[in-house]
PDB file of N, CA, C and O in Angstrom:
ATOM      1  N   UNK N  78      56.255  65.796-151.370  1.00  0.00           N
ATOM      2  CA  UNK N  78      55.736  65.153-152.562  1.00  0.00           C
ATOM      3  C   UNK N  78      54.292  65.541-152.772  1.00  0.00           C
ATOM      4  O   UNK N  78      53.561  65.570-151.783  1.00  0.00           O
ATOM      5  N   UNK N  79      53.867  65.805-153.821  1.00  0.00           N
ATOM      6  CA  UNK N  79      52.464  65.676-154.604  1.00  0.00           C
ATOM      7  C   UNK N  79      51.627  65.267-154.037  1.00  0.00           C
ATOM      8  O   UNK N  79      52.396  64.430-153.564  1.00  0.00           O
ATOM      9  N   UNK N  80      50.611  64.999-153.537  1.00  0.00           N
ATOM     10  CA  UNK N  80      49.596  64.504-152.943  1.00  0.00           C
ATOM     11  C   UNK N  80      49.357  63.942-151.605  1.00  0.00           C
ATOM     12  O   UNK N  80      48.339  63.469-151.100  1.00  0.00           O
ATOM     13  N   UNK N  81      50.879  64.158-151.038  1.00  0.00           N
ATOM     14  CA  UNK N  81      50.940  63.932-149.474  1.00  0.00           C
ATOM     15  C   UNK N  81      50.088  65.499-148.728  1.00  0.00           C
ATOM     16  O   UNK N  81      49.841  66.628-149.153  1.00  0.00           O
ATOM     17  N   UNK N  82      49.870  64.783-147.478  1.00  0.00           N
ATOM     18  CA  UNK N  82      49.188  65.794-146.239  1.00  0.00           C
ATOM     19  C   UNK N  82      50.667  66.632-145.919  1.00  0.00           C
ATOM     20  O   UNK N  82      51.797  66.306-146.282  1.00  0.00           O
ATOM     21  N   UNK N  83      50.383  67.435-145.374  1.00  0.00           N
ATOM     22  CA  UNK N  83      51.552  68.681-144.631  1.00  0.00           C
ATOM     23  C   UNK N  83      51.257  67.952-143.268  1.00  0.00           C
ATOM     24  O   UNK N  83      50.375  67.143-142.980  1.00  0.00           O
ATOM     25  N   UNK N  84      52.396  68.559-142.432  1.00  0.00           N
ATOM     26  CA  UNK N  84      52.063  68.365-141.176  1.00  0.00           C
ATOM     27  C   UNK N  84      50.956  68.946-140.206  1.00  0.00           C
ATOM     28  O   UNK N  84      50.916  70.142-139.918  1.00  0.00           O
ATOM     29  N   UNK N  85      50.389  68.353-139.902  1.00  0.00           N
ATOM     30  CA  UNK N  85      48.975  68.765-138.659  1.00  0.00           C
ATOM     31  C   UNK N  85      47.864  68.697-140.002  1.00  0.00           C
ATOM     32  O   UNK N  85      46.931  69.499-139.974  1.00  0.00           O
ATOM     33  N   UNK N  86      47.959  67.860-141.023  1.00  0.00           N
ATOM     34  CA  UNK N  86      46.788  67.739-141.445  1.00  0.00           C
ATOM     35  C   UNK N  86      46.407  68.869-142.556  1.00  0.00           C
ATOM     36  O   UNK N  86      45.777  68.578-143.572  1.00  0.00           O
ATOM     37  N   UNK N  87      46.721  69.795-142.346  1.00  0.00           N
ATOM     38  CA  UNK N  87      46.814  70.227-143.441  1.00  0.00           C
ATOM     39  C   UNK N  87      47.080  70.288-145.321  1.00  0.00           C
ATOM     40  O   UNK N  87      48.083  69.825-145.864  1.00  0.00           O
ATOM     41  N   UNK N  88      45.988  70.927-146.017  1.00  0.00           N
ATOM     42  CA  UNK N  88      46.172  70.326-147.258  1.00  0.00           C
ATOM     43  C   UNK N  88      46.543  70.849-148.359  1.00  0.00           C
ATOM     44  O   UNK N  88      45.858  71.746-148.851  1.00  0.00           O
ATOM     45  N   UNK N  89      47.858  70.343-149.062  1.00  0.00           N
ATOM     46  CA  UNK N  89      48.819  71.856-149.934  1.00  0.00           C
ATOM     47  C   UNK N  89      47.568  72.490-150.949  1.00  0.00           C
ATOM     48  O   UNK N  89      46.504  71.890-151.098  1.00  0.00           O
ATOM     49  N   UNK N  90      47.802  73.465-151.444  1.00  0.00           N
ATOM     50  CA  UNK N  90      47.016  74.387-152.288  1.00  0.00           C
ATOM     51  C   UNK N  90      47.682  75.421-153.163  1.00  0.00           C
ATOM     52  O   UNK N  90      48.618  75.974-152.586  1.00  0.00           O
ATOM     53  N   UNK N  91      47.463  75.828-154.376  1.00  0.00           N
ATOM     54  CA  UNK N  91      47.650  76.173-155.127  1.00  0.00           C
ATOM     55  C   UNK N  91      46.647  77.314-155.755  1.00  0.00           C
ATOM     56  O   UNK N  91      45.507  77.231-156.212  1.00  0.00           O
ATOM     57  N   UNK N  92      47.876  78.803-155.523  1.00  0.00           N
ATOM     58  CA  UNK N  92      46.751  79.745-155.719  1.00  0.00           C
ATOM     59  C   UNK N  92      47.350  79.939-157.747  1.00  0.00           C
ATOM     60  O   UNK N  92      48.409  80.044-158.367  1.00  0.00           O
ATOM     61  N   UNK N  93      45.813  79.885-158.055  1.00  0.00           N
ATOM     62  CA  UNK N  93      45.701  80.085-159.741  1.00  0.00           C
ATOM     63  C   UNK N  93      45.269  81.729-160.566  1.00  0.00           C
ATOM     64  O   UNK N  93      44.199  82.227-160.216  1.00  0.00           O
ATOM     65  N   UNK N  94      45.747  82.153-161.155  1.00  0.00           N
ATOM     66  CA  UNK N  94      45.649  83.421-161.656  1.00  0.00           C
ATOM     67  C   UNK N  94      45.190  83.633-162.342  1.00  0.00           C
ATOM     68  O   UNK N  94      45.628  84.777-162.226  1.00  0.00           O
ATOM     69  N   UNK N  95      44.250  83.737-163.612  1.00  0.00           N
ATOM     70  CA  UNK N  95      43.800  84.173-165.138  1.00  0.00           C
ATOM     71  C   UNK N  95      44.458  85.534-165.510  1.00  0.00           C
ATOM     72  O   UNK N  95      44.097  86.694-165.313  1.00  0.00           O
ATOM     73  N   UNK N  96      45.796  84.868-166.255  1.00  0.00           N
ATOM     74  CA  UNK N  96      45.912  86.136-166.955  1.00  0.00           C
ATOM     75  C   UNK N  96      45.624  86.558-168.357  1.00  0.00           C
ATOM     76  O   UNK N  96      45.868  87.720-168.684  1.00  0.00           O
ATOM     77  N   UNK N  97      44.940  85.397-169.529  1.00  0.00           N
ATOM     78  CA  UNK N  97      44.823  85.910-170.515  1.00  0.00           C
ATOM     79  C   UNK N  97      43.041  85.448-170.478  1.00  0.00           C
ATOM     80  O   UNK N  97      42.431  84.676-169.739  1.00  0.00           O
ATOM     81  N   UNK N  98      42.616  86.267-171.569  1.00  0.00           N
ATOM     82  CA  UNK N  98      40.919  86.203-171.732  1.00  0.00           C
ATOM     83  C   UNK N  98      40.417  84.672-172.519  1.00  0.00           C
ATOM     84  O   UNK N  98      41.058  84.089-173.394  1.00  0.00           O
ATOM     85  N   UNK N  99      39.240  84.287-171.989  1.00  0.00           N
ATOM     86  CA  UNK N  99      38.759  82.895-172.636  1.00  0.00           C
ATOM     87  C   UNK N  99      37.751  83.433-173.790  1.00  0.00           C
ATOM     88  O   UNK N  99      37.001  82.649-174.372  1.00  0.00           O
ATOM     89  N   UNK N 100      37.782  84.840-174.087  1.00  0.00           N
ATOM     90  CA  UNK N 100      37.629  85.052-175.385  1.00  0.00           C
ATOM     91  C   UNK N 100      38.552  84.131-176.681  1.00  0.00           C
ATOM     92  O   UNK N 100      39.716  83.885-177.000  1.00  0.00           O
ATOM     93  N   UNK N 101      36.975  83.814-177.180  1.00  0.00           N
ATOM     94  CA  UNK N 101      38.084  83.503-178.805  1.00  0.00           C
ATOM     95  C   UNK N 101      38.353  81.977-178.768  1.00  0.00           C
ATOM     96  O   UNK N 101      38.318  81.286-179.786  1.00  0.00           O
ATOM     97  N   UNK N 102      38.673  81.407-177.304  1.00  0.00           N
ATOM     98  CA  UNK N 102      38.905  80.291-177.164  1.00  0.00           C
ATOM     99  C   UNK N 102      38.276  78.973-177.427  1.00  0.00           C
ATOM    100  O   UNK N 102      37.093  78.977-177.767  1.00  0.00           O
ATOM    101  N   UNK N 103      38.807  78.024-177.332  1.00  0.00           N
ATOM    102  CA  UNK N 103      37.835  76.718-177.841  1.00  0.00           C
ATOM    103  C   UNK N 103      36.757  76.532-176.243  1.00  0.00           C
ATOM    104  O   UNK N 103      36.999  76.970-175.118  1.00  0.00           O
ATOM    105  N   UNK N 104      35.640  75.777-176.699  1.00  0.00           N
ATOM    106  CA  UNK N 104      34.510  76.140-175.456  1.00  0.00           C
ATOM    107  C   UNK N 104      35.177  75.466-174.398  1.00  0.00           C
ATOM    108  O   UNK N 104      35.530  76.177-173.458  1.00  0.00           O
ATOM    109  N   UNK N 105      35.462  74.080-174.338  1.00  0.00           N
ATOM    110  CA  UNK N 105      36.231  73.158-173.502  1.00  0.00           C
ATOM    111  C   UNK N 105      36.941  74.192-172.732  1.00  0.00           C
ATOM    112  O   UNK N 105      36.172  74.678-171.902  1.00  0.00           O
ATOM    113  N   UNK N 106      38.155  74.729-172.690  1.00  0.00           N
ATOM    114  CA  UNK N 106      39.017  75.529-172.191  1.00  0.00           C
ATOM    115  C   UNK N 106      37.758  76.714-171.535  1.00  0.00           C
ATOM    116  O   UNK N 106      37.847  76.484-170.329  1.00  0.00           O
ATOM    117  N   UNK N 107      36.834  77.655-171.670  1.00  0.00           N
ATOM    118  CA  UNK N 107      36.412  78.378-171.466  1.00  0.00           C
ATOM    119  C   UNK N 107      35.379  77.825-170.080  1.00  0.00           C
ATOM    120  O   UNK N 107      35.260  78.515-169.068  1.00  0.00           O
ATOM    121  N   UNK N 108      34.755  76.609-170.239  1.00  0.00           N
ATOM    122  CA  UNK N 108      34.168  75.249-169.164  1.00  0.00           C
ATOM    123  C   UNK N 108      35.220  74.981-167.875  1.00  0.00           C
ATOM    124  O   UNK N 108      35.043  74.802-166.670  1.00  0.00           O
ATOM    125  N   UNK N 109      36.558  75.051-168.857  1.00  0.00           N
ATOM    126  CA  UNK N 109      37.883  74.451-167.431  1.00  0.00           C
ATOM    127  C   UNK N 109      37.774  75.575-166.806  1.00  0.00           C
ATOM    128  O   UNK N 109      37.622  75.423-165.594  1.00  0.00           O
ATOM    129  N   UNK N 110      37.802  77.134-167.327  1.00  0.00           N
ATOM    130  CA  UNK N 110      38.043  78.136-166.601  1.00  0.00           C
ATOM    131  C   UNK N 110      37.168  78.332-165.218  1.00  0.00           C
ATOM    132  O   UNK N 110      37.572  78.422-164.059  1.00  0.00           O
ATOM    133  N   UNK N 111      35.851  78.365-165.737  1.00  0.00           N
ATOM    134  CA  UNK N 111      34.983  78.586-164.957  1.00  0.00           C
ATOM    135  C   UNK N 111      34.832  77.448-164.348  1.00  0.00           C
ATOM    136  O   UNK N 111      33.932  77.687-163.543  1.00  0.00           O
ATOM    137  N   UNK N 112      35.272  75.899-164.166  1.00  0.00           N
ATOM    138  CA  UNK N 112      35.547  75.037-163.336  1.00  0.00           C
ATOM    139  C   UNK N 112      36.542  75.317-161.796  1.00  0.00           C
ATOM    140  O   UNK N 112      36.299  75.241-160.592  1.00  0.00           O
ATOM    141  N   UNK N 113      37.648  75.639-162.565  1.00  0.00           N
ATOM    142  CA  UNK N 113      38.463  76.203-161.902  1.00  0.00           C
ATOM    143  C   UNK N 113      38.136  77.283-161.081  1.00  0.00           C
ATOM    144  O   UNK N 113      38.961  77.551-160.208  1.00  0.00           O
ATOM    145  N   UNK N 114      36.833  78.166-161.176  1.00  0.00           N
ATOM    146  CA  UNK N 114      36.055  79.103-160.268  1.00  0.00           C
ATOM    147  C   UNK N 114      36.849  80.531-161.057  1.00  0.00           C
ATOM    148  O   UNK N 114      36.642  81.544-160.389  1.00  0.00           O
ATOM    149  N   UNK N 115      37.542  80.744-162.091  1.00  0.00           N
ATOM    150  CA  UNK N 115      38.151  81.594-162.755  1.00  0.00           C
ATOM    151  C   UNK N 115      37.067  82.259-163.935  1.00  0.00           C
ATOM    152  O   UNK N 115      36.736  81.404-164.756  1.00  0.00           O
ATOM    153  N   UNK N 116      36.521  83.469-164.146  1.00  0.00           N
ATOM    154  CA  UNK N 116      35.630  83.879-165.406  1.00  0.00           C
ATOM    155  C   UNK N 116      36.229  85.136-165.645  1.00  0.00           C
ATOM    156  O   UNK N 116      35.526  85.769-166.432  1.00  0.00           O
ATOM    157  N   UNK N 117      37.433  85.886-165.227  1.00  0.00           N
ATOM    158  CA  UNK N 117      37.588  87.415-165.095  1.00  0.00           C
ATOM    159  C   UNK N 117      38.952  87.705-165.245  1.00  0.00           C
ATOM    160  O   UNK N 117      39.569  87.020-164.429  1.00  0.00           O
ATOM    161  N   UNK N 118      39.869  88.553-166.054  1.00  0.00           N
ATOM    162  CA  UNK N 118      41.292  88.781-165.818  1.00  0.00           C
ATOM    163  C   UNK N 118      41.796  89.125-164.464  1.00  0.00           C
ATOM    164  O   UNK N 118      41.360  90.031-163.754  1.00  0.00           O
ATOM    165  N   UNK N 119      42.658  88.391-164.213  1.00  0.00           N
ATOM    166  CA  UNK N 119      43.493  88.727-162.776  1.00  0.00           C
ATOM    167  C   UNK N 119      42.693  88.242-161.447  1.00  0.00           C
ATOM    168  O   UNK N 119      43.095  88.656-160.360  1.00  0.00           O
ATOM    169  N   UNK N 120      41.604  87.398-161.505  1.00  0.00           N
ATOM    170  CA  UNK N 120      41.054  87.318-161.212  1.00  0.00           C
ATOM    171  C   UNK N 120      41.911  85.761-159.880  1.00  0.00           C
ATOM    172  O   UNK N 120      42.803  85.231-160.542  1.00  0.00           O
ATOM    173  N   UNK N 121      41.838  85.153-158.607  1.00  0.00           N
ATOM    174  CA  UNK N 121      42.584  84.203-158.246  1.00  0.00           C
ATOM    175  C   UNK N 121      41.658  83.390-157.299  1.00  0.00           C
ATOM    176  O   UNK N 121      40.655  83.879-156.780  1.00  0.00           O
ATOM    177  N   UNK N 122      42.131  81.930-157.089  1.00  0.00           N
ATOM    178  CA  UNK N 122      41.476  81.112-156.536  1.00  0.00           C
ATOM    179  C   UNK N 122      42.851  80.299-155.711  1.00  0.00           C
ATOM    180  O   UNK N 122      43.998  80.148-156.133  1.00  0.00           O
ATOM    181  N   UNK N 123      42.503  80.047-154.957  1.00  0.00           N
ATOM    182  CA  UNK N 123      43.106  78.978-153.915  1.00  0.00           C
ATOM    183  C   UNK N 123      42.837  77.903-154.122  1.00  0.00           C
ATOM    184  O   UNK N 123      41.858  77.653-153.418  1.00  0.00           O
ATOM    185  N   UNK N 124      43.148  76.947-154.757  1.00  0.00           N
ATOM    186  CA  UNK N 124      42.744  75.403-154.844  1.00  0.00           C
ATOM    187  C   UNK N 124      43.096  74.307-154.443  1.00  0.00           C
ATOM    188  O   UNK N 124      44.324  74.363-154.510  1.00  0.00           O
ATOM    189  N   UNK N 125      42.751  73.093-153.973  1.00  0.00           N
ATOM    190  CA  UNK N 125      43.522  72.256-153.598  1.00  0.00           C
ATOM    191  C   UNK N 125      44.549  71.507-154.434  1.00  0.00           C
ATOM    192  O   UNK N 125      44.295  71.062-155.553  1.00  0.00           O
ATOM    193  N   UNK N 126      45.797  71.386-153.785  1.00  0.00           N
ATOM    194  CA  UNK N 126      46.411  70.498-155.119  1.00  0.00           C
ATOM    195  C   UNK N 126      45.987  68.931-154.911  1.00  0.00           C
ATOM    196  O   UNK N 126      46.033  68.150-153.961  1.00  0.00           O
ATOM    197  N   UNK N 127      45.536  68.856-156.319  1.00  0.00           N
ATOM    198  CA  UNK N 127      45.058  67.689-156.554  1.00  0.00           C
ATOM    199  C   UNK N 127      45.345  66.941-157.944  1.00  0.00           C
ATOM    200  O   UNK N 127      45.416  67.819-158.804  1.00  0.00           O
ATOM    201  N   UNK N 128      45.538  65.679-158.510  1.00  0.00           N
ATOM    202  CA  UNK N 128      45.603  65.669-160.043  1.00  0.00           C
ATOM    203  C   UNK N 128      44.523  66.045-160.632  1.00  0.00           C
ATOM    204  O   UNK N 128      44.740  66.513-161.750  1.00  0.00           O
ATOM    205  N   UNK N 129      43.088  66.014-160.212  1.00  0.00           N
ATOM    206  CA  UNK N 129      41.765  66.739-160.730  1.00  0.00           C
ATOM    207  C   UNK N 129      42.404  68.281-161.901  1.00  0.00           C
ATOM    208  O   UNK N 129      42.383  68.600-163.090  1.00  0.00           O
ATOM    209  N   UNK N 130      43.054  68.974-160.182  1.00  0.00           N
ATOM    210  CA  UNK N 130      43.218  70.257-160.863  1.00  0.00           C
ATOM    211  C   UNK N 130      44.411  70.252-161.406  1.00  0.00           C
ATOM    212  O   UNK N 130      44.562  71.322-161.995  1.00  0.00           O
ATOM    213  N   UNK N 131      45.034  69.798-161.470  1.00  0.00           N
ATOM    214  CA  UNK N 131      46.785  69.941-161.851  1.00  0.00           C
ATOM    215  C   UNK N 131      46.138  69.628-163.465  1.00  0.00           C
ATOM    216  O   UNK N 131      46.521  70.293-164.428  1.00  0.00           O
ATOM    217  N   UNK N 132      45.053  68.457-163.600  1.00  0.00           N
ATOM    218  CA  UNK N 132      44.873  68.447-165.343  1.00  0.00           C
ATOM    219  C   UNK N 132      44.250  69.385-165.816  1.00  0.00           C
ATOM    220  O   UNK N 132      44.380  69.633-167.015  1.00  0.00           O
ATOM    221  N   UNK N 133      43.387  70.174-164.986  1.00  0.00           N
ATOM    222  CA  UNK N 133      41.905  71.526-165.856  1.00  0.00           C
ATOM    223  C   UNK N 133      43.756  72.472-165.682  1.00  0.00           C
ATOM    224  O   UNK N 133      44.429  72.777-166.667  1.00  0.00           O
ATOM    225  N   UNK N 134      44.088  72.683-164.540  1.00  0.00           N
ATOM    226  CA  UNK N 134      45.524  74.211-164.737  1.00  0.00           C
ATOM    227  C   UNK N 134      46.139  73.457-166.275  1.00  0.00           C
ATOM    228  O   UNK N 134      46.162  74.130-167.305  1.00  0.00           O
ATOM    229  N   UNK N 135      46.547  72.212-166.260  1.00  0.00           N
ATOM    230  CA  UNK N 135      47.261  71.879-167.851  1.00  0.00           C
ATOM    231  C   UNK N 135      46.637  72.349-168.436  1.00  0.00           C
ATOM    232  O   UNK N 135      46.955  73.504-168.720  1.00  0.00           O
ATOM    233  N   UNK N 136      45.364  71.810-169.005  1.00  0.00           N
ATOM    234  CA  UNK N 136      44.740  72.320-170.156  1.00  0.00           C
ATOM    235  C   UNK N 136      44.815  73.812-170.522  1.00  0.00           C
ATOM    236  O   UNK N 136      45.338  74.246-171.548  1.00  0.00           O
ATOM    237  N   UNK N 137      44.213  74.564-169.532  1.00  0.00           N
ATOM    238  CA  UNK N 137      44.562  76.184-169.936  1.00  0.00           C
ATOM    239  C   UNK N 137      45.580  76.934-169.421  1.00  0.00           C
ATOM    240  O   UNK N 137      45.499  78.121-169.105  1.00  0.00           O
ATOM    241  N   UNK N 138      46.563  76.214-169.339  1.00  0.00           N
ATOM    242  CA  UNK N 138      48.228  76.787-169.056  1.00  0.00           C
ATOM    243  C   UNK N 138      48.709  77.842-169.152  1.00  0.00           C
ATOM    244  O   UNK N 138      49.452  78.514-168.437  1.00  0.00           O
ATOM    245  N   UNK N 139      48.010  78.039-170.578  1.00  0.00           N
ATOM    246  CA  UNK N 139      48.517  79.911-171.194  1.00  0.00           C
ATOM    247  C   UNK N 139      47.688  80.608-171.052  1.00  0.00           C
ATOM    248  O   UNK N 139      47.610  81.734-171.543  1.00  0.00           O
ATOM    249  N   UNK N 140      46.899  80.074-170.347  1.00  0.00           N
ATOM    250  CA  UNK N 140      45.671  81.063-169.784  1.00  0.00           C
ATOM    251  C   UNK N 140      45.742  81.946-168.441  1.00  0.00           C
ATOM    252  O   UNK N 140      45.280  83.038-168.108  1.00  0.00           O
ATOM    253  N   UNK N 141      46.728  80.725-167.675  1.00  0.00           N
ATOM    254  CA  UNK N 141      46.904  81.080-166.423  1.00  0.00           C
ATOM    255  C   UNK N 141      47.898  81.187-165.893  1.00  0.00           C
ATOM    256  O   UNK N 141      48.937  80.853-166.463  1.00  0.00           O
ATOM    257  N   UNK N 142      47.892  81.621-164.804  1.00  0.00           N
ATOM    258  CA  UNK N 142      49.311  81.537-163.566  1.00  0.00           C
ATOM    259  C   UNK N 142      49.727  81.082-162.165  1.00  0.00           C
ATOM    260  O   UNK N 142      49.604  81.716-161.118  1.00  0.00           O
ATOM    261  N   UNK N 143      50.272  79.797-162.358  1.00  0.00           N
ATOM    262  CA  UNK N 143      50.367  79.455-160.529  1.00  0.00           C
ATOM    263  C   UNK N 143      51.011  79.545-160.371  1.00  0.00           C
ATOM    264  O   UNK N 143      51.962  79.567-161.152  1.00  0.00           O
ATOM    265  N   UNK N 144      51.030  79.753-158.480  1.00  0.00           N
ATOM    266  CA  UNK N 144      51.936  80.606-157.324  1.00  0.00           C
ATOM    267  C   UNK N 144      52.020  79.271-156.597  1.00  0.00           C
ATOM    268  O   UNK N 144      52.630  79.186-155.531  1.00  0.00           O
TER     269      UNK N 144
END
């Protein structure tokens, strides 16, 4: 489940992708990107899963790609 620990403590994560440009885009979305530690195509981050990030990945959805 969602927000539970793994075993030995460990904490699930979620690697995020940018595949389309925050050109053009509304500023908000272009703020989530670079929140998200994302400014570059193809560019990826490891994040914790959290609802924090599960709402900034919603917002720019078609922006991105999780694994």
């Amino acid at each position: 489940m969602a927000g539970k620990k793994e075993a030995g403590g460990a904490k699930k994560t979620l690697r995020v992708t940018q595949v389309a440009s925050a050109a053009g885009r509304f500023a908000d979305q272009r703020r989530t990107l670079i929140g998200l530690g994302l400014n570059k195509l193809h560019r990826s981050r490891d994040l914790e899963d959290s609802a924090a990030v599960r709402g900034m990945i919603n917002k720019v959805r078609h922006l991105v790609r999780v694994e």
